[in-house]
Coordinates of C-alpha atoms in Angstrom, one line a residue:
M127 CA 32.7 45.5 -48.5
S128 CA 32.9 42.0 -47.0
R129 CA 35.9 42.9 -45.1
R130 CA 34.0 45.9 -43.8
R131 CA 31.4 43.6 -42.4
K132 CA 34.0 41.1 -41.0
D133 CA 35.5 43.7 -39.0
K134 CA 32.5 45.5 -37.9
I135 CA 31.9 45.4 -34.0
P136 CA 28.7 43.6 -32.9
V137 CA 25.9 45.8 -31.5
V138 CA 25.7 43.5 -28.4
P139 CA 29.3 42.3 -27.2
E140 CA 29.8 38.8 -25.9
Q141 CA 28.7 38.6 -22.1
D142 CA 30.7 37.2 -19.2
K143 CA 29.6 33.4 -19.1
K144 CA 30.0 33.2 -15.2
I145 CA 27.9 36.4 -14.5
C146 CA 25.1 35.1 -16.9
G147 CA 25.3 31.7 -15.8
S148 CA 25.0 32.7 -12.2
I149 CA 22.0 35.0 -12.9
C150 CA 20.1 32.3 -14.9
L151 CA 20.7 29.5 -12.4
C152 CA 19.5 31.7 -9.5
Q153 CA 16.4 32.7 -11.4
L154 CA 15.6 29.1 -12.3
T155 CA 16.2 28.1 -8.7
I156 CA 13.8 30.8 -7.5
V157 CA 11.1 29.6 -10.1
L158 CA 11.3 26.0 -9.2
S159 CA 11.2 26.8 -5.4
C160 CA 7.9 28.5 -6.0
V161 CA 6.6 25.7 -7.9
S162 CA 7.6 23.2 -5.3
F163 CA 5.9 25.3 -2.6
V164 CA 2.5 25.1 -4.4
Y165 CA 2.9 21.2 -4.8
L166 CA 4.1 20.6 -1.4
S167 CA 1.3 22.6 0.1
V168 CA -1.1 19.9 -1.2
A169 CA 1.3 17.0 -0.8
V170 CA 2.8 17.7 2.5
Y171 CA 2.0 21.1 4.4
I172 CA -1.9 20.4 4.4
P173 CA -1.7 16.7 5.3
S174 CA 0.8 17.5 8.0
H175 CA -1.5 20.1 9.3
R176 CA -4.3 17.7 9.4
A177 CA -2.2 14.9 11.1
F178 CA -1.2 17.2 14.0
H179 CA -4.8 18.1 14.7
A180 CA -6.4 14.8 13.9
G181 CA -6.4 13.7 17.7
M182 CA -5.3 10.0 16.6
E183 CA -3.7 7.9 19.3
P184 CA 0.0 7.4 18.7
E185 CA -0.1 3.7 20.1
P186 CA -1.4 1.3 17.3
V187 CA -4.3 -1.3 17.9
M188 CA -5.5 -4.1 15.7
C189 CA -8.1 -4.0 13.0
Q190 CA -9.7 -6.7 11.0
T191 CA -11.8 -6.1 7.9
V192 CA -15.3 -6.9 8.2
N193 CA -16.6 -5.6 5.0
S194 CA -14.9 -5.1 1.4
T195 CA -16.6 -3.7 -1.7
L196 CA -15.3 -2.4 -4.9
V197 CA -17.6 0.0 -6.8
N198 CA -17.3 2.7 -9.5
N199 CA -17.6 6.4 -9.1
C200 CA -17.9 6.2 -5.4
N201 CA -18.2 9.1 -2.8
W202 CA -15.3 8.1 -0.7
A203 CA -12.5 5.3 -1.2
S204 CA -10.4 3.5 1.3
C205 CA -7.2 4.4 -1.1
G206 CA -7.0 6.6 -4.2
E207 CA -3.9 6.9 -6.5
W208 CA -3.7 10.6 -6.8
C209 CA -4.6 13.2 -4.3
L210 CA -5.2 16.0 -6.6
T211 CA -8.2 14.5 -8.3
K212 CA -11.3 12.8 -7.0
T213 CA -11.1 9.0 -6.8
S214 CA -12.8 7.2 -9.9
G215 CA -12.5 3.8 -11.4
F216 CA -10.7 1.6 -9.0
C217 CA -12.5 2.4 -5.7
P218 CA -12.2 0.1 -2.9
Q219 CA -14.4 0.7 0.3
L220 CA -13.1 -1.1 3.4
F221 CA -14.8 -1.4 6.9
A222 CA -12.8 -2.7 9.9
T223 CA -13.5 -3.6 13.4
V224 CA -11.2 -2.0 16.0
R225 CA -10.0 -3.7 19.0
R226 CA -7.0 -3.9 21.5
N227 CA -4.3 -6.5 21.0
G228 CA -4.6 -10.1 22.2
T229 CA -2.0 -12.2 24.1
D230 CA 1.5 -13.4 23.1
I231 CA 1.9 -17.1 24.1
S232 CA 4.5 -19.7 23.6
L233 CA 3.7 -23.5 23.6
E234 CA 6.5 -25.6 25.0
D235 CA 7.7 -29.1 24.6
C236 CA 5.7 -29.8 21.5
S237 CA 6.2 -32.8 19.2
R238 CA 4.4 -33.8 16.0
L239 CA 4.4 -30.3 15.0
S240 CA 2.5 -30.0 11.5
T241 CA 1.3 -27.0 9.4
Y242 CA -1.9 -27.1 7.1
S243 CA -3.1 -24.6 4.5
C244 CA -6.4 -23.7 2.9
P245 CA -5.4 -21.1 0.3
Q246 CA -8.1 -19.0 -1.0
A247 CA -9.6 -19.8 -4.5
N248 CA -9.6 -17.3 -7.3
P249 CA -12.7 -17.9 -9.4
G250 CA -10.9 -15.7 -12.2
M251 CA -8.2 -18.6 -12.5
S252 CA -10.8 -21.4 -13.2
R253 CA -10.8 -22.7 -16.8
R254 CA -13.4 -21.2 -19.1
F255 CA -15.3 -22.9 -21.9
N256 CA -17.1 -21.2 -24.8
C257 CA -20.0 -23.6 -25.9
N258 CA -20.9 -21.3 -28.8
N259 CA -17.7 -22.5 -30.5
G260 CA -18.4 -25.9 -32.1
S261 CA -17.7 -28.9 -29.9
E262 CA -15.7 -27.2 -27.3
C263 CA -18.0 -28.1 -24.5
A264 CA -18.7 -31.9 -25.6
S265 CA -16.7 -33.2 -22.6
L266 CA -17.8 -31.0 -19.8
T267 CA -17.7 -32.8 -16.6
G268 CA -18.5 -31.2 -13.0
V269 CA -20.2 -28.2 -11.8
F270 CA -20.2 -25.0 -14.0
N271 CA -21.3 -21.4 -13.6
C272 CA -22.5 -20.4 -17.1
S273 CA -23.8 -17.2 -18.9
L274 CA -25.0 -17.2 -22.3
G275 CA -23.1 -20.4 -23.3
H276 CA -19.8 -19.2 -21.5
C277 CA -19.0 -21.7 -18.7
S278 CA -16.3 -21.7 -16.0
N279 CA -15.5 -25.0 -14.3
M280 CA -16.1 -24.4 -10.4
S281 CA -15.2 -27.9 -9.6
E282 CA -11.5 -27.2 -10.2
L283 CA -11.5 -24.8 -7.2
F284 CA -14.4 -26.1 -4.9
L285 CA -16.2 -29.1 -3.7
C286 CA -19.8 -28.5 -4.2
H287 CA -22.6 -29.9 -2.3
H288 CA -25.6 -29.4 -4.5
K289 CA -28.5 -31.3 -6.2
A290 CA -29.4 -30.9 -9.9
D291 CA -33.1 -30.6 -10.1
G292 CA -33.7 -28.3 -13.2
I293 CA -33.9 -28.9 -16.9
F294 CA -31.7 -30.6 -19.1
V295 CA -29.6 -28.9 -21.6
D296 CA -27.5 -30.4 -24.5
S297 CA -24.2 -28.0 -24.2
E298 CA -23.6 -28.7 -28.0
K299 CA -27.1 -27.9 -29.3
D300 CA -28.7 -25.7 -26.9
N301 CA -25.7 -23.6 -25.6
L302 CA -27.4 -20.4 -25.4
K303 CA -29.7 -22.0 -22.7
L304 CA -26.6 -22.2 -20.4
N305 CA -27.5 -19.5 -17.8
G306 CA -26.8 -20.3 -14.2
F307 CA -25.4 -23.2 -12.5
F308 CA -25.3 -26.7 -14.1
E309 CA -24.1 -30.2 -13.2
C310 CA -22.8 -31.6 -16.6
H311 CA -21.6 -34.9 -17.6
H312 CA -20.1 -34.8 -21.1
S313 CA -22.4 -32.5 -23.1
R314 CA -25.4 -33.3 -21.0
C315 CA -26.1 -30.4 -18.3
R316 CA -28.7 -30.3 -15.7
Q317 CA -29.5 -26.9 -14.0
I318 CA -29.0 -26.5 -10.3
K319 CA -32.0 -24.4 -9.1
K320 CA -31.6 -24.5 -5.5
P321 CA -28.9 -22.7 -3.4
F322 CA -26.0 -24.7 -2.6
S323 CA -22.7 -24.5 -0.7
C324 CA -19.1 -25.1 -1.8
D325 CA -15.7 -25.9 0.1
R326 CA -12.5 -25.0 -1.1
Y327 CA -10.2 -27.8 -1.7
C328 CA -7.8 -27.9 1.3
M329 CA -5.3 -30.3 3.1
K330 CA -6.6 -33.0 5.4
I331 CA -6.0 -32.3 9.1
T332 CA -4.3 -35.1 11.3
T333 CA -6.2 -35.2 14.5
T334 CA -4.4 -38.2 16.1
A335 CA -2.2 -37.5 19.2
V336 CA -2.9 -33.7 18.9
N337 CA -4.0 -31.3 21.6
I338 CA -3.6 -27.8 20.3
Y339 CA -5.0 -26.1 17.2
L340 CA -3.3 -22.5 16.4
S341 CA -4.8 -20.9 13.2
Y342 CA -3.3 -17.9 11.5
G343 CA -4.3 -16.4 8.3
D344 CA -5.5 -19.4 6.1
Q345 CA -3.1 -21.6 7.8
L346 CA -3.3 -23.9 10.8
Y347 CA -0.6 -25.3 13.4
T348 CA -1.2 -28.5 15.2
G349 CA 0.8 -30.6 17.5
D350 CA 1.0 -32.2 20.9
C351 CA 2.5 -29.7 23.5
R352 CA 2.9 -29.9 27.3
R353 CA 1.8 -26.1 28.3
A354 CA 1.0 -22.9 27.2
L355 CA 2.7 -19.7 28.8
A356 CA 1.4 -16.1 28.2
Y357 CA 3.5 -12.9 28.4
N358 CA 0.9 -10.2 28.4
A359 CA -2.5 -9.8 29.8
A360 CA -5.5 -8.1 28.3
N361 CA -7.6 -5.3 29.9
G362 CA -10.8 -5.1 28.0
T363 CA -10.9 -2.0 25.6
E364 CA -7.9 -0.4 27.7
P365 CA -4.4 -1.1 26.9
G366 CA -2.9 -4.4 28.1
Y367 CA 0.2 -4.8 30.0
R368 CA 3.1 -7.2 30.2
V369 CA 3.4 -10.1 32.8
N370 CA 6.0 -12.5 33.7
A371 CA 5.6 -15.9 31.9
T372 CA 2.2 -17.3 33.4
E373 CA 1.0 -20.7 32.6
I374 CA -2.6 -20.6 31.2
W375 CA -3.0 -24.1 29.7
T376 CA -2.3 -27.6 30.1
E377 CA -4.0 -30.6 28.9
E378 CA -4.3 -32.2 32.4
S379 CA -5.7 -29.3 34.2
S380 CA -7.9 -28.1 31.4
G381 CA -9.2 -31.3 30.6
G382 CA -9.2 -30.6 26.8
L383 CA -7.7 -29.4 23.5
L384 CA -6.5 -25.9 23.1
L385 CA -8.1 -23.7 20.2
A386 CA -7.0 -20.2 19.4
S387 CA -6.4 -17.5 16.6
C388 CA -3.2 -15.8 16.3
H389 CA -2.2 -13.0 14.1
S390 CA 1.1 -14.8 13.3
V391 CA 2.7 -18.0 14.6
V392 CA 6.5 -18.8 14.5
R393 CA 8.1 -22.0 15.2
D394 CA 11.4 -22.4 17.3
N395 CA 12.4 -26.0 17.5
N396 CA 9.9 -27.6 19.6
T397 CA 8.3 -24.4 20.6
L398 CA 5.7 -22.4 19.0
K399 CA 5.3 -18.6 19.6
G400 CA 2.0 -17.1 18.7
Y401 CA 1.3 -13.1 18.7
D402 CA -1.9 -11.4 18.9
C403 CA -3.8 -14.5 20.0
L404 CA -7.3 -14.5 21.1
N405 CA -10.6 -16.5 21.1
G406 CA -9.0 -19.2 23.2
T407 CA -11.3 -22.3 24.0
I408 CA -11.2 -25.7 25.1
L409 CA -12.4 -28.3 23.0
Q410 CA -13.2 -31.9 24.2
E411 CA -11.3 -34.6 22.8
Q412 CA -14.3 -36.9 22.1
A413 CA -15.8 -34.0 19.9
V414 CA -13.0 -34.3 17.4
P415 CA -13.3 -36.8 14.5
Q416 CA -10.3 -39.3 14.2
P417 CA -8.0 -39.7 12.5
F418 CA -8.5 -36.7 10.0
I419 CA -10.8 -33.9 9.5
N420 CA -11.2 -31.4 6.9
F421 CA -11.1 -27.4 7.3
T422 CA -14.8 -27.2 7.1
T423 CA -15.2 -29.5 10.0
F424 CA -12.5 -27.7 11.9
W425 CA -14.2 -24.3 11.5
A426 CA -17.5 -25.7 12.4
L427 CA -15.7 -27.2 15.9
S428 CA -14.2 -23.7 16.5
D429 CA -17.3 -22.0 16.1
N430 CA -19.3 -24.0 18.6
S431 CA -16.5 -24.4 20.9
T432 CA -17.7 -22.1 24.2
K433 CA -15.5 -23.3 27.1
L434 CA -12.9 -20.5 27.8
V435 CA -9.5 -20.9 28.6
D436 CA -9.6 -18.0 31.0
R437 CA -12.8 -17.1 32.5
T438 CA -11.3 -13.6 33.6
Q439 CA -10.5 -12.8 30.0
R440 CA -6.9 -11.7 30.8
F441 CA -5.3 -14.4 28.7
L442 CA -6.5 -15.5 25.2
P443 CA -9.7 -13.2 25.5
M444 CA -12.6 -13.3 23.1
Q445 CA -12.5 -10.7 20.4
R446 CA -15.7 -9.2 21.8
E447 CA -14.1 -8.4 24.9
L448 CA -11.4 -6.4 23.2
T449 CA -13.6 -4.5 20.7
I450 CA -13.2 -0.9 20.7
F451 CA -15.4 0.0 17.6
N452 CA -17.6 -2.5 15.6
S453 CA -17.5 -1.1 12.2
S454 CA -15.3 2.0 11.0
K455 CA -14.2 3.1 7.6
L456 CA -10.6 2.1 6.8
F457 CA -8.3 4.5 5.1
I458 CA -4.8 4.1 3.9
N459 CA -4.0 7.2 5.8
L460 CA -5.7 10.4 6.8
D461 CA -6.1 11.7 3.2
G462 CA -7.3 8.4 1.9
C463 CA -4.9 8.7 -1.0
V464 CA -1.3 8.4 -2.0
N465 CA 0.8 10.4 -4.7
T466 CA 3.4 7.8 -5.8
L467 CA 1.3 6.2 -8.7
R468 CA 3.1 3.0 -7.9
G469 CA 0.0 0.8 -7.5
E470 CA -0.2 1.1 -3.8
C471 CA -3.8 1.1 -3.6
L472 CA -4.0 -2.3 -5.3
E473 CA -1.4 -3.7 -3.0
F474 CA -3.2 -2.3 -0.1
Y475 CA -6.5 -3.7 -1.2
S476 CA -4.9 -7.2 -1.6
T477 CA -3.5 -7.1 1.9
H478 CA -6.2 -5.3 3.8
G479 CA -9.2 -6.2 1.6
R480 CA -10.1 -9.8 2.8
D481 CA -13.4 -9.7 4.8
G482 CA -13.8 -13.4 5.7
D483 CA -16.1 -14.4 2.9
N484 CA -16.3 -18.1 1.8
Q485 CA -14.6 -19.2 5.0
T486 CA -11.2 -17.2 4.3
A487 CA -9.3 -15.5 7.1
Q488 CA -9.9 -11.8 7.7
S489 CA -7.2 -9.3 7.1
R490 CA -5.6 -8.5 10.5
Y491 CA -3.3 -5.4 10.7
T492 CA -2.3 -2.6 13.1
C493 CA -4.2 0.5 12.7
F494 CA -4.7 4.0 14.4
Y495 CA -8.0 5.6 15.7
N496 CA -9.5 8.6 17.5
K497 CA -10.9 7.7 20.8
K498 CA -13.7 10.4 20.0
D499 CA -14.3 9.6 16.4
S500 CA -15.7 6.2 15.6
S501 CA -16.2 7.0 11.8
L502 CA -13.0 6.3 10.5
V503 CA -9.5 4.3 11.2
V504 CA -6.3 4.7 9.2
A505 CA -3.6 2.1 8.5
R506 CA -0.4 4.5 8.4
F507 CA 0.0 7.2 10.8
D508 CA 3.4 8.2 12.2
L509 CA 3.8 11.6 13.6
N510 CA 7.6 11.4 13.8
K511 CA 7.8 10.7 10.0
T512 CA 5.1 13.3 9.3
W513 CA 7.4 16.1 11.4
W514 CA 10.5 15.2 9.3
D515 CA 8.8 15.4 6.1
L516 CA 7.6 18.6 7.0
V517 CA 10.8 20.0 8.1
I518 CA 12.6 18.6 4.9
A519 CA 9.8 20.0 2.7
V520 CA 10.1 23.6 4.2
C521 CA 13.9 23.6 4.7
V522 CA 15.0 22.4 1.2
P523 CA 13.0 24.7 -1.2
G524 CA 13.1 27.3 1.5
S525 CA 16.8 27.4 1.7
L526 CA 17.3 27.3 -1.9
F527 CA 14.8 30.2 -2.5
V528 CA 16.6 32.3 0.1
V529 CA 20.1 31.6 -1.1
S530 CA 19.2 32.2 -4.7
F531 CA 17.3 35.7 -3.8
I532 CA 20.2 36.8 -1.9
S533 CA 22.7 35.8 -4.6
L534 CA 20.6 37.8 -7.1
A535 CA 20.4 40.8 -4.6
I536 CA 24.3 40.7 -4.4
I537 CA 24.6 40.4 -8.2
T538 CA 22.4 43.4 -8.5
H539 CA 24.8 45.6 -6.4
T540 CA 28.1 43.9 -7.8
V541 CA 27.6 43.9 -11.4
R542 CA 27.8 47.0 -13.6
V543 CA 26.9 47.5 -17.3
D544 CA 29.7 49.4 -18.9
D545 CA 29.4 51.8 -22.0
D546 CA 30.3 49.0 -24.3
A547 CA 26.8 47.2 -23.0
R548 CA 29.1 44.4 -21.2
M549 CA 28.5 43.3 -17.7
R550 CA 31.5 43.4 -15.3
C551 CA 32.1 42.7 -11.7
K552 CA 32.7 45.8 -9.7
W553 CA 34.8 43.7 -7.2
C554 CA 36.5 41.4 -9.4
E555 CA 38.6 44.3 -11.3
P556 CA 41.3 46.7 -9.9
D557 CA 40.1 50.2 -9.5
D558 CA 42.9 51.8 -11.3
G559 CA 42.1 50.2 -14.5
A560 CA 38.3 50.8 -14.0
D561 CA 38.7 54.6 -15.1
D562 CA 41.0 54.0 -18.1
E563 CA 38.7 51.2 -19.6
P564 CA 36.3 53.7 -21.4
G565 CA 39.5 55.7 -22.8
L566 CA 41.0 52.3 -23.9
V567 CA 37.6 51.4 -25.6
M568 CA 37.4 54.8 -27.6
D569 CA 41.1 54.3 -28.7
G570 CA 40.2 51.1 -30.0
L571 CA 37.2 52.4 -31.9
I572 CA 39.5 55.3 -33.4
N573 CA 42.2 52.9 -34.3
Q574 CA 39.7 50.7 -36.2
T575 CA 38.3 53.8 -37.9
N576 CA 41.6 54.9 -39.1
N577 CA 42.3 51.4 -40.4
I578 CA 39.1 51.5 -42.3
A579 CA 39.9 54.9 -43.9
A580 CA 43.5 53.7 -45.1
M581 CA 42.1 50.7 -46.7
D582 CA 39.8 52.8 -48.6
K583 CA 42.4 55.2 -49.5
R584 CA 44.6 52.1 -51.0
V585 CA 41.7 50.8 -52.9
N586 CA 41.2 54.2 -54.4
D587 CA 44.8 54.6 -55.3
L588 CA 44.7 51.0 -57.1
T589 CA 41.6 51.9 -59.1
P590 CA 42.5 52.9 -62.6
R591 CA 41.5 56.4 -63.5

């Protein structure tokens, strides 16, 4: 009986692996292509249609962040990490002022060039003390921001101008009373009731034999230069234009020091090159303290300097002369979201979210706007890239779908299923043998049947009667 089962022909014979593999591959490709069409409709097709009809100007302008907030469960966000769901949790809301580009300048024949920085202070990095934990606060010294006995040392990051006029608190015995701002000497702390100001710890600025001050970001370039040249001219809220190198300042002709704010400054030997510079003013040398000033004094001098470098406002114009929109919502792109899930929104907020609080530099960057819509601007907008993304998103899955569909149609007309339940290619075998194949199969079945009958006869002959 075991030999009969071993010799028994299977009901479904083994199929041609090439034919089965081709059919499965084509079916899988069609399914994946259809799924990709559904996903790409949200990720590429709809955003591309919106970009082509958004009315955005293709030429970028400059934007500066004027207000930055982080809220939860917001109605809109400047950047969301996933476009298929509503933004929640990390929800930055940025507003920016939109303006034309400033002037590109070069300061020539400079000497005593120096750079100074006043980096932003991060209160989260200050040392914290838990006054509820034994004698941990027995040696507090400085200005502290406290909440229910937990205090952070502000004096590590800021130089505060204050006057302690409140109650006295022992940080070891009455630690739960430490709520608010306190000036502490060892364990004896006194509350600061009235509002006060603090300055970041910054480098001192040398003012001796200096006639130019170029600020960029939280840094400052100073030096003694002979003249300033401009390479483009502003045209109010309309696009500016290039000009031949034009002298716009010398200390002898202007009668004062040059102050300006630039997007970036590059040093090339004894030359300084500034890009997107504006707010150019002349400051009298007698108004600058000698031999050093701090950044707070410099900011005050810059704010109070009103004498313009160019009264026509073609070179180093004031920002108000270039402003297109005073305040617009800033989005990372037209959708206000990205699908990479690589933390792009957090990086976007760190580079575009500085709004100038606490005398810090505002984020300055290129952006795109719609002349007829002041409600929003976008940081990323490239119609050429959008077009190529759309072409790739249509051609790749579309080509795979068409090729797989045609392949299945060809297989349908070229593959037959014979009487033995096997799939065979009509065009892959000679026609002469095709008609004889059923007969050969039947002959094989007859031979196997005869062999089985002969085996049964032998068994019966060997069986004793």
